[in-house]
Short mmCIF file of C-alpha atoms in Angstrom, two decimals:
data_model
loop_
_atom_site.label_atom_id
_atom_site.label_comp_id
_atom_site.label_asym_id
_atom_site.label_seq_id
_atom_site.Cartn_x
_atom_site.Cartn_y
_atom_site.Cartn_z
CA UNK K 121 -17.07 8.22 10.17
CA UNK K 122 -17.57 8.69 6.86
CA UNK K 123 -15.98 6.83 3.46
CA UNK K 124 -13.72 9.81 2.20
CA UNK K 125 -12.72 10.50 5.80
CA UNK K 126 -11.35 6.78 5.60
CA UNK K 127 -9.69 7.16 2.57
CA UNK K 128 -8.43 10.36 3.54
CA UNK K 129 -6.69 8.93 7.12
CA UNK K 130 -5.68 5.74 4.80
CA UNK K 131 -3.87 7.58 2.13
CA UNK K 132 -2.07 9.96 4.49
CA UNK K 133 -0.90 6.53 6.50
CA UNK K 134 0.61 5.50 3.43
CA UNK K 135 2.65 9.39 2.85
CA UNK K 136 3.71 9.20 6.21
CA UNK K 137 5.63 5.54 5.29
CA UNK K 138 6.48 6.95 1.66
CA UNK K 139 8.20 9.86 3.30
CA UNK K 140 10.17 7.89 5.21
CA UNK K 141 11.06 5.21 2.73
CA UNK K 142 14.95 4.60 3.34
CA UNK K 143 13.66 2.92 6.71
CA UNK K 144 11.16 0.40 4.88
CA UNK K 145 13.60 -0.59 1.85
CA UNK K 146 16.24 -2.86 1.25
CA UNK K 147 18.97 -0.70 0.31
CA UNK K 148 18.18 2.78 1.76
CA UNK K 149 21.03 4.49 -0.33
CA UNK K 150 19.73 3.78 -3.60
CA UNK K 151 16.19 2.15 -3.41
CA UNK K 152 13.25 4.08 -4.52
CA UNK K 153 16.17 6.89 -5.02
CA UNK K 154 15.35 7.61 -9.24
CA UNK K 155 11.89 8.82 -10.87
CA UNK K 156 10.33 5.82 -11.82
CA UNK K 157 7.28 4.84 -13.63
CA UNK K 158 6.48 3.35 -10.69
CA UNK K 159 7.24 5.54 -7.75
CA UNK K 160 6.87 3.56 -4.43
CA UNK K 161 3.29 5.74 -3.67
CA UNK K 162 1.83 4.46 -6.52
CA UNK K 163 3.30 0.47 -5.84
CA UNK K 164 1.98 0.15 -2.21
CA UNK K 165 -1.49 1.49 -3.52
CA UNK K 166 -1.52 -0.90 -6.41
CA UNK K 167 0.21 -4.18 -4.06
CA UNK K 168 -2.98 -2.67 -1.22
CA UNK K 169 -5.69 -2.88 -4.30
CA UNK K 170 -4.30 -6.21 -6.07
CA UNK K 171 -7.35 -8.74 -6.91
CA UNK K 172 -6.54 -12.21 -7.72
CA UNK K 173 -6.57 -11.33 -10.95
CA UNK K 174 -3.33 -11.48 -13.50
CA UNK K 175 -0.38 -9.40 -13.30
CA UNK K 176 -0.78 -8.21 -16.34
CA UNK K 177 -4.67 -7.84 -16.59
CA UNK K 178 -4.39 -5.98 -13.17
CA UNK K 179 -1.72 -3.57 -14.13
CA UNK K 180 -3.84 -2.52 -17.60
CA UNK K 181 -7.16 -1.81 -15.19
CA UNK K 182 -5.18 0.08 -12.19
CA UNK K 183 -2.85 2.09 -14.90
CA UNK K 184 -5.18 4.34 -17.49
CA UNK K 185 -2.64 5.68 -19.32
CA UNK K 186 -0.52 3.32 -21.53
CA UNK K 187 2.40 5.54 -21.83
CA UNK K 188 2.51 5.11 -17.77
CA UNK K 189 2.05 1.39 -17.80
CA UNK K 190 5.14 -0.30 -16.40
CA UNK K 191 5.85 -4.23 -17.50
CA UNK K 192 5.11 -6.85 -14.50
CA UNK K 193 8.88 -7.45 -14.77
CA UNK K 194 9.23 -3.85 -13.99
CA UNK K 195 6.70 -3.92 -10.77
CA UNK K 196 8.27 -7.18 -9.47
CA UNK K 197 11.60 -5.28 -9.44
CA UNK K 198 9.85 -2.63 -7.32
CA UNK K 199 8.20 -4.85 -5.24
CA UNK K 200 11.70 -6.70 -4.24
CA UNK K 201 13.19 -3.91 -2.93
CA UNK K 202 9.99 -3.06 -0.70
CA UNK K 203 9.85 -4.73 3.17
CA UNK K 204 7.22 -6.53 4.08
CA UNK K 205 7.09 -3.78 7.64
CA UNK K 206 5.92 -1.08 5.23
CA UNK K 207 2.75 -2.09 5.02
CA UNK K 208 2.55 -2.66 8.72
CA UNK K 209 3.48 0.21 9.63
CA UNK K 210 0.84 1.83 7.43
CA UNK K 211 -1.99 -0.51 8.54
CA UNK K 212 -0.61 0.62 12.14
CA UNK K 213 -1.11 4.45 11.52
CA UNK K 214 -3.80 3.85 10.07
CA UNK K 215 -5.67 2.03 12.96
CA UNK K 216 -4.07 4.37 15.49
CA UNK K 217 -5.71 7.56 13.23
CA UNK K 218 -8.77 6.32 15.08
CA UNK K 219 -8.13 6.78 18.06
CA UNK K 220 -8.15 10.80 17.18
CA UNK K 221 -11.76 10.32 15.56
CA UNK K 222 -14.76 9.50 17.77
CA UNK K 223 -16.12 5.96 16.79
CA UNK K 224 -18.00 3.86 18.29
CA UNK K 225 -16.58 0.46 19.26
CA UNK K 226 -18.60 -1.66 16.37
CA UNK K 227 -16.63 0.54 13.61
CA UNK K 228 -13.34 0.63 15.33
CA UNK K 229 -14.02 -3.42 15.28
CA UNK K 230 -14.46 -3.19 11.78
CA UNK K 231 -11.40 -1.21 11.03
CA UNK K 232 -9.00 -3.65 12.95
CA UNK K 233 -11.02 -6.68 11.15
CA UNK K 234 -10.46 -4.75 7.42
CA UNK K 235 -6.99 -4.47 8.26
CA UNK K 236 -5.81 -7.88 9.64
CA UNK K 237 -7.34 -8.93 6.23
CA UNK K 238 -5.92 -6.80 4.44
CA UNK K 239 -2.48 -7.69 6.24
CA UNK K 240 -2.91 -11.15 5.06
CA UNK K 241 -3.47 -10.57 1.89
CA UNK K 242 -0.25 -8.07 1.43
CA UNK K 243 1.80 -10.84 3.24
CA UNK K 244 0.77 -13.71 0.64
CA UNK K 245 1.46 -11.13 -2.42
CA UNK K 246 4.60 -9.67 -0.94
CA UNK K 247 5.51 -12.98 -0.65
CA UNK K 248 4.42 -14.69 -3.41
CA UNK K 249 6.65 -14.72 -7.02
CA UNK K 250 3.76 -14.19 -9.00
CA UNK K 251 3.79 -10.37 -7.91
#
């Protein structure tokens, strides 16, 4: 399986949970409700891609546009209202994608290993105050 075919099953995992929102938020009635500068799409890719790098110096690389740049007081406000079974469930649609593709066993092995690390990782910053 190609890269872009990856990205492609990975990005749709995460519309799937961004459509459906209300059931992966704090307050369904009013969370992720208003246009933001940072819509939940854009948040779970940016929590997904976060480096152990600074807030701040992360936010400047990930965001191009200054006008678009939210503050880090901003994307902690975001991240609050955003429950930790989000990004499970898109890590779960994303494995299950696979089964739909034919891999072979090494990649599918390779898939579930990228994504139990990548679970950990979400966990400790979803978790963490510093983010």
């Amino acid at each position: 399986m190609i890269p872009d075919k990856i990205l492609n099953v990975f990005n749709r995992s995460i519309k799937m949970v961004c459509n459906n929102i209300a059931c992966y938020c704090n307050d369904p009635i009013s969370d992720f409700t208003r246009k933001r500068k940072l819509p939940v799409e854009t948040l779970i890719h940016f929590i997904i891609q976060m480096q152990s790098k600074s807030l701040n110096s992360k936010l400047c690389e990930y965001f191009n546009d200054i006008d678009s740049l939210p503050t880090a007081s901003a994307l902690c406000q975001q991240r609050a209202k955003l429950e930790i079974s989000a990004f499970q469930r898109i890590m779960h649609l994303f494995v299950n994608a696979f089964d739909d593709y034919k891999t072979s066993h090494h990649s599918k092995t390779l898939i579930v290993v990228f994504v139990r690390l990548q679970k950990i990782n979400i966990e400790g910053l979803i978790g963490s105050r510093n983010i």
